Amino acid sequence: MAAGAFAFYTTYTPLPPFSTSELPIPKPTQTPTYYIHVSPRLTLKEDSIPLDALSIFSVVSRFMGKYPNDWEKHLQGVARREYNMVHFTPLVERGESRSPYSLYNQLEFDRDCFPNGENDVATMIDKMEKEHGLLGLTDIVWNHTANNSKWLEEHPEAGYNLETAPWMESALELDTALLQFSSDLEKYGLPTNLKNAGDISRVIAVMQEHVVTKLNLWQYYVVDVKQNAAEALTAWSEARTSIPSARFEASTLGGQEGVKSWSLKQKADFLLRNRFIGADGLGPRFHRKADPETSAALLTALHGRFDTSKQGIGRNTMIEILNEINSPFYAQFDNDMEVIPQQVFDRIRYLRLDENGPRRGPITESSPLIETYFSRLPFNSTTKKHNPRSLSLVCNGWVWAANALKDHAGSDSRAYLRREVIIWSDCVKLRYGQSPKDNPFLWDYMARYTRLMAKYFAGFRIDNCHSTPLILAEYMLDQAREVRPNLAVFAELFTGSEEMDYVFVKRLGISSLIREAMQASSTQELSRLVHMHAGRPIGSFEIGDVSHNETKEPMEFLANGVNGLKHTKSERVQRIKRSPLHALFMDCTHDNEMPAQKRDARDTLPNAALVNMCASATGSVMGYDEIFPKNVNIVKDQRVYSSPFSDRPVEVGGGKGGIGGIKKLLNRLHTMMSKQGYEETFIDHQDEYITVHRLHPLTRKGFFLAAHTAYPGYDDGHGSLSPVRLSSTKAKLLGSWKLDVDASEPAVMRDPKFLRGLPSEVIGVSGIKIDSNESKTELIMPTYFPPGSIALFETSIPSAEHSDGLDSFVTSSAKEAFADLDLVDLNFTLYRCEPEERDSSFGQDGTYVIPNYGPTVYAGLQGWWSILKEVIEDNNLGHPLCNHLRDGQWALDYITGRLQRIAERENRPTLLEPAEWLKQRFGAIRNLPSFLLPRYFALVIQTAYIAAWDRSMELLSDNIKRGQKFLQSLAMTSIQMSGITKSASLVPSETTPSLAAGLPHFSSSWARCWGRDIFIALRGLYLGTGRFEDASQHIQAFASVLKHGMIPNLLSDGRAPRYNARDAVWFFLQNIQDYTKIAPGGMDILQKKVKRRFLPYDDTYFELNDPRAYSRESSIEDIIQEALQRHATGLSFREANAGPDLDMQMRSEGFNIDVNVDWETGIIFGGNQFNCGTWMDKMGESEKARNKGIPGTPRDGAAVELTGLLYSALTWVAKLYRSCEYKYSGVETSAGTSISFEQWASKIKQNFERCYYIPTDPAEDSQYDVNSSIINRRGIYKDLYRAGKQYEDYQLRPNFPIAMTVAPDLFTPSKALHALETADTILRGPTGMATLDPSDLNYRPCYDNSENSTDFATSKGRNYHQGPEWLWPTGFLLRAMLKFDLMRKKTPEERTEAFQQITRRLEGCKKAIEESPWAGLAELTNKDGAFCSDSVGLFSLISYLRLDGVANLLQQSPTQAWSSGCLIDVFYDAKELAEKS
């Protein structure tokens, strides 16, 4: 495969909205374009050279001397220092300025260097590679050509001129006038030799008066008012009007009549919007024009048809409007006129006066006041055939802090007129357009040039890349890669933004960006640059896939074609992460000042050493190793290179004439470390010292550099470097050296022929001590270690010399260690929140508190992994957990000790094996250096976590095991929620595993087991995961405490159950029904006997120690019948122990429970305005707001979901009776009459839609039991029927989909789909369902239980179910949508779309469970999925994993059983429905 950037995108037809009406097929849509980079595979003598192993040597070709002798000598000198690539400035013919980057003929190599042209280049490159081990790299210049390039005379369209860029006319006129002004300075009495800023100011003042002002540049900006007004009047008089297609009505002001009331600006805007010419940029004088016929139409609308009496008013109107149009154009002009003199002033000062400028001296014809912005082609036989307007071509340059993607010579830029361009007057800017058809000759010519360079050179350095049009560079690099597929591409980018750099890199496939060490103005800044390019930090975590390797086996329901998928083989899914930008880190470039200029010449050595210790490509320039006194002027200097390393062998070590001997060693080490994978580095900065330790991540062998930088002002000072302590590390000194340089007035500067370095010598430094013992090594620098010194060591870590074997050991045998764990064991191993841990340890143990972070959410592996997965992904070695691990090994002790204690305390010997596995793995890493401990700790935890996860999958059902990651994550919450606590059990006589409603708030004691929550969650968490025995135990436990025909909302082990949930028993019966249908041999449960906590059909309450407790027993079949019978005859009781000790918020009336059947409809009614017997059970608590004892949502009457659940139960037992599987045929009413289940169900079905449906058409109201005057929304099903407050019936809430799911035949499919569409559109949020219609006056979507205000609606969280978005109803909505949608779908494609609609709606929940540190789904969110601190859902880690947040956290449930369980139900239904289809 070729190297470079590979773009990809997906074109797809979007899923249409869920709708009951016919919708057009959506148009195909394209995703954003993404890029994958393939690095070039560079080889030398069949040896692979990774990009980061490149050591590049840059030369200015014109200084290399005569080919072949001088060139060969210097190339040998480069090879002797063990560089492996040479960067050449352009080798083609140069223009009249002789600048290497002003190219005259791109298709011919410069014969001043290469007498035989291309043949010499071919010979040189071949010899470089085969004999010297050097690859070739050259600059490629696409942006410009030399101002005297002959081919421009034939093709002036290749540049920006007045024909191709008419907007440049004003800039050219100004440029020409300024050049003339430069010649006329003496005429104006101005100095031609500027001495100070005052002289420049005098010149600028005269320039303003006699040049800029007289040019009347304003005419390039504005409309000619007189001419445009006259043309408009003419068109008006001739009735030539043009009304735009949008007409006047589009202006939203009442059509043609409304125009008369328009403001002056509105009239001006109208003309600007409609056929106005030239609004976007400059052009010739008065190029901006209002369309006469549009103007005439506006005059007609304002004044009617033309007649001579209106001529004056019409002219005045147009003049006013045109002046208004001109107003912003004049403002633009005024701003530009302020910028021009300042830009000219600043540039003159730099060129003539600044110390760092070229100090050009007197102003002459050859050195004018300003640099011209235009190259004027000569008039000759070739150019005379062109329009003279095409012969002045824009020069190239750059604009400070400009947008790199904007063409500053384009029509939307005024940079050339404003004199903002820092110009290269010897280069013409090339105009490519957007594709080859825009300039065929130029694209073809430069493509041939590009292919020629690619023929010989292994790499390109793109010159002026940030100003190169991306589309052009892409095209040209494609041309080059056709010739050389493994082309390396380097570039300097001065975009001013890393994100903009990234745009260029990803689009062009740039291998490395050039970064310059000499840009650092201090040791601190140099340390930062080294840190950026040094590689991964020491002890980094493994990069790559840190999640489970998912093995997909054929899924039966997918094999049938759901979503068009069919998995037939294993696949590994790995996320591709954006990688950091690669660097080519140069110790110096030909553009940089040398260390002798910018710092201290002695800094040459430490600067080079620091660069070469980096894990990136590195480079240098001819003259750096030789200690040139200053950078060379690549345009004006006529001397040639001289280097001692080109004249003699180079030995590693010190010597005279520069740092070549040390550079050889540094290059050798740099290449070796990059080839072998020394990827980890630690950098430390202390005053003027920088130390770098670079290691191999497996062998842990490394090299350590101590460098004393030499910035000006310190002589031989700075003090000594503190002893360097390397824990568990051995070190061997490779050498230590200092650089001495004679930087006095250099004779080398006066050499007329040769470029030479300063007199210098690299001298060995003695006195370095290495103090070693078993635990550490100390490196002690000598007292005399002056600026410009380095010391280099080889290091090893004996305890980790075979850490590849250590990696293998710590990741081995985990599967076997976890193989015998059961689901309860896994609950202990993976989870256990703070209250659970305290409960089971008699308060002794809790979750682990990480200093400066807070507690883990679980004591088990998930608590650690939730933190580590983020730490690993970000390689965040500064995380508090990593700091804690480096400080000590307490976490290791905690993890192993905890499992051992649980195994003994809970009599669970199977936990000893994973405990021993962890102990052995932790034992193997305890003696490692502390900086490695975070990595290996993470590796152990990751391995254990995956082993526990995989064991969990083995124990769950096949549909989970083979399911997608999201489904598996949902299923894991069944293990998370199911466990043993000492304070909560299903029965009072023994400790049994039980299902928590949520964690951590609902995790222990009376708060753990809730009847309603359990039986909303049980189908998904137990039946949907294959945990049938757990489901049976929970059914039997709650059956044993049936009383009043109800199961308790709070189980309390059966000791003190509370019966205040009217809905719990119906979810309970639904789960028994589901159990009989899903569990193998499920019908057997009906005959299971359970001992009764209370007497059957008896409302008497007695304590657990009463002899009547558990004295009787009933079958589950009898329990079902008792529940139905008690409701049939009606319930009326007051809760046992009613009063503030039972519920301190409730009023006395709320403890009264009444339930009865309306036998006209068969519907059950219950509750009152002072209790809340359904899941929307928030009781008012605020005395301050006076809402205490007043429920937020009483939902008395007949709640729609209860009617659906009742009907489901009745039809089920009726069917069982008919098949002789249920012994009861029906019930007796309170009147003593018998009614069969079938009859009861029939009554409900006959009346359901009449009672609950709200028709879309008011004309149909008479067919339904509705009060038309209070209907808020139509086409839905009521939430309640005959509530205490009538308007509550008509509220849109997310409860009717529950009824649709369990009792679909109560609903007319078309009506059901319309109602579901409404709920989906109005109520569904990113994860949950709004609990109330946003259009309802009671809608309050943000829940804050701590609020204690005077607001009756929200104080103390009374709005819990008045708008906040609850997650579990989402499952029922999606189940109902899928069920009813499939009813209308006929073709395979339509049915696939039905499944896709559901998949799309799970996206928010997938994201939520993936990001949750609790590995679960929250109870609710606020509006639009916003964070709710009283639920702790999405993105809650930072807010609540802090010590001061623990107490608050324990009052919340960031993972809730029913939130996960109801989504597993969706997957189960999808599987069943797919099989049926």
PDB file of C-alpha atoms in Angstrom, residues 227-324:
ATOM      1  CA  GLN A 227     -24.595  57.326 -12.363  1.00  0.00           C
ATOM      2  CA  ASN A 228     -26.611  54.639 -10.548  1.00  0.00           C
ATOM      3  CA  ALA A 229     -29.414  57.069  -9.683  1.00  0.00           C
ATOM      4  CA  ALA A 230     -29.624  58.191 -13.311  1.00  0.00           C
ATOM      5  CA  GLU A 231     -29.788  54.591 -14.569  1.00  0.00           C
ATOM      6  CA  ALA A 232     -32.512  53.768 -12.053  1.00  0.00           C
ATOM      7  CA  LEU A 233     -34.585  56.798 -13.131  1.00  0.00           C
ATOM      8  CA  THR A 234     -34.194  55.831 -16.782  1.00  0.00           C
ATOM      9  CA  ALA A 235     -35.386  52.284 -16.071  1.00  0.00           C
ATOM     10  CA  TRP A 236     -38.283  53.666 -14.002  1.00  0.00           C
ATOM     11  CA  SER A 237     -39.314  56.058 -16.745  1.00  0.00           C
ATOM     12  CA  GLU A 238     -39.225  53.242 -19.313  1.00  0.00           C
ATOM     13  CA  ALA A 239     -41.174  50.909 -17.006  1.00  0.00           C
ATOM     14  CA  ARG A 240     -38.282  48.442 -17.048  1.00  0.00           C
ATOM     15  CA  THR A 241     -38.794  46.895 -13.669  1.00  0.00           C
ATOM     16  CA  SER A 242     -37.528  43.586 -12.408  1.00  0.00           C
ATOM     17  CA  ILE A 243     -39.258  42.210  -9.349  1.00  0.00           C
ATOM     18  CA  PRO A 244     -37.062  39.553  -7.730  1.00  0.00           C
ATOM     19  CA  SER A 245     -38.340  36.016  -7.616  1.00  0.00           C
ATOM     20  CA  ALA A 246     -38.760  36.314  -3.865  1.00  0.00           C
ATOM     21  CA  ARG A 247     -40.975  39.399  -4.488  1.00  0.00           C
ATOM     22  CA  PHE A 248     -41.577  42.036  -1.894  1.00  0.00           C
ATOM     23  CA  GLU A 249     -43.583  39.629   0.266  1.00  0.00           C
ATOM     24  CA  ALA A 250     -40.374  37.856   1.206  1.00  0.00           C
ATOM     25  CA  SER A 251     -39.299  40.961   3.033  1.00  0.00           C
ATOM     26  CA  THR A 252     -42.003  40.195   5.612  1.00  0.00           C
ATOM     27  CA  LEU A 253     -43.367  43.705   5.700  1.00  0.00           C
ATOM     28  CA  GLY A 254     -46.770  43.379   4.123  1.00  0.00           C
ATOM     29  CA  GLY A 255     -45.935  43.046   0.476  1.00  0.00           C
ATOM     30  CA  GLN A 256     -45.788  45.990  -1.905  1.00  0.00           C
ATOM     31  CA  GLU A 257     -47.800  48.267   0.377  1.00  0.00           C
ATOM     32  CA  GLY A 258     -45.521  47.463   3.299  1.00  0.00           C
ATOM     33  CA  VAL A 259     -42.487  48.666   1.333  1.00  0.00           C
ATOM     34  CA  LYS A 260     -43.564  52.252   1.896  1.00  0.00           C
ATOM     35  CA  SER A 261     -42.990  51.864   5.623  1.00  0.00           C
ATOM     36  CA  TRP A 262     -39.475  50.501   5.201  1.00  0.00           C
ATOM     37  CA  SER A 263     -36.567  52.271   6.842  1.00  0.00           C
ATOM     38  CA  LEU A 264     -33.752  53.594   4.699  1.00  0.00           C
ATOM     39  CA  LYS A 265     -31.572  50.635   5.688  1.00  0.00           C
ATOM     40  CA  GLN A 266     -34.271  48.156   4.688  1.00  0.00           C
ATOM     41  CA  LYS A 267     -34.474  49.758   1.250  1.00  0.00           C
ATOM     42  CA  ALA A 268     -30.694  49.619   0.894  1.00  0.00           C
ATOM     43  CA  ASP A 269     -30.620  45.985   2.038  1.00  0.00           C
ATOM     44  CA  PHE A 270     -33.286  45.130  -0.523  1.00  0.00           C
ATOM     45  CA  LEU A 271     -31.111  46.384  -3.378  1.00  0.00           C
ATOM     46  CA  LEU A 272     -28.027  44.732  -1.916  1.00  0.00           C
ATOM     47  CA  ARG A 273     -29.799  41.372  -1.752  1.00  0.00           C
ATOM     48  CA  ASN A 274     -31.210  41.486  -5.255  1.00  0.00           C
ATOM     49  CA  ARG A 275     -28.871  41.434  -8.253  1.00  0.00           C
ATOM     50  CA  PHE A 276     -26.400  43.872  -6.754  1.00  0.00           C
ATOM     51  CA  ILE A 277     -22.991  43.709  -8.470  1.00  0.00           C
ATOM     52  CA  GLY A 278     -19.681  43.565  -6.614  1.00  0.00           C
ATOM     53  CA  ALA A 279     -20.792  43.391  -3.000  1.00  0.00           C
ATOM     54  CA  ASP A 280     -18.216  40.789  -1.982  1.00  0.00           C
ATOM     55  CA  GLY A 281     -14.919  42.306  -3.037  1.00  0.00           C
ATOM     56  CA  LEU A 282     -12.976  44.991  -4.844  1.00  0.00           C
ATOM     57  CA  GLY A 283     -12.735  45.487  -8.593  1.00  0.00           C
ATOM     58  CA  PRO A 284     -12.252  48.382 -11.032  1.00  0.00           C
ATOM     59  CA  ARG A 285     -13.356  51.854 -10.016  1.00  0.00           C
ATOM     60  CA  PHE A 286     -17.092  52.077  -9.390  1.00  0.00           C
ATOM     61  CA  HIS A 287     -17.516  48.393 -10.125  1.00  0.00           C
ATOM     62  CA  ARG A 288     -20.205  48.157  -7.489  1.00  0.00           C
ATOM     63  CA  LYS A 289     -23.639  48.750  -8.981  1.00  0.00           C
ATOM     64  CA  ALA A 290     -27.273  48.520  -8.021  1.00  0.00           C
ATOM     65  CA  ASP A 291     -29.365  46.772 -10.647  1.00  0.00           C
ATOM     66  CA  PRO A 292     -31.328  49.527 -12.488  1.00  0.00           C
ATOM     67  CA  GLU A 293     -34.446  47.434 -13.066  1.00  0.00           C
ATOM     68  CA  THR A 294     -34.570  46.263  -9.431  1.00  0.00           C
ATOM     69  CA  SER A 295     -34.109  49.885  -8.378  1.00  0.00           C
ATOM     70  CA  ALA A 296     -36.956  50.849 -10.705  1.00  0.00           C
ATOM     71  CA  ALA A 297     -39.165  48.198  -9.108  1.00  0.00           C
ATOM     72  CA  LEU A 298     -38.390  49.638  -5.673  1.00  0.00           C
ATOM     73  CA  LEU A 299     -39.211  53.182  -6.889  1.00  0.00           C
ATOM     74  CA  THR A 300     -42.495  51.918  -8.309  1.00  0.00           C
ATOM     75  CA  ALA A 301     -43.397  50.290  -4.987  1.00  0.00           C
ATOM     76  CA  LEU A 302     -42.551  53.520  -3.161  1.00  0.00           C
ATOM     77  CA  HIS A 303     -43.981  56.155  -5.536  1.00  0.00           C
ATOM     78  CA  GLY A 304     -46.106  54.341  -8.093  1.00  0.00           C
ATOM     79  CA  ARG A 305     -45.644  54.490 -11.838  1.00  0.00           C
ATOM     80  CA  PHE A 306     -43.280  57.079 -13.243  1.00  0.00           C
ATOM     81  CA  ASP A 307     -44.417  60.462 -14.429  1.00  0.00           C
ATOM     82  CA  THR A 308     -42.364  63.602 -14.861  1.00  0.00           C
ATOM     83  CA  SER A 309     -43.753  65.186 -11.713  1.00  0.00           C
ATOM     84  CA  LYS A 310     -42.165  62.394  -9.655  1.00  0.00           C
ATOM     85  CA  GLN A 311     -38.727  62.647 -11.260  1.00  0.00           C
ATOM     86  CA  GLY A 312     -37.264  64.826  -8.526  1.00  0.00           C
ATOM     87  CA  ILE A 313     -38.569  62.810  -5.621  1.00  0.00           C
ATOM     88  CA  GLY A 314     -37.441  59.616  -7.341  1.00  0.00           C
ATOM     89  CA  ARG A 315     -33.903  60.971  -7.850  1.00  0.00           C
ATOM     90  CA  ASN A 316     -33.691  62.091  -4.225  1.00  0.00           C
ATOM     91  CA  THR A 317     -34.988  58.704  -3.049  1.00  0.00           C
ATOM     92  CA  MET A 318     -32.345  56.856  -5.040  1.00  0.00           C
ATOM     93  CA  ILE A 319     -29.555  59.148  -3.874  1.00  0.00           C
ATOM     94  CA  GLU A 320     -30.561  58.548  -0.246  1.00  0.00           C
ATOM     95  CA  ILE A 321     -30.689  54.780  -0.736  1.00  0.00           C
ATOM     96  CA  LEU A 322     -27.389  54.651  -2.628  1.00  0.00           C
ATOM     97  CA  ASN A 323     -25.683  56.742   0.026  1.00  0.00           C
ATOM     98  CA  GLU A 324     -26.964  54.291   2.604  1.00  0.00           C
TER      99      GLU A 324
END
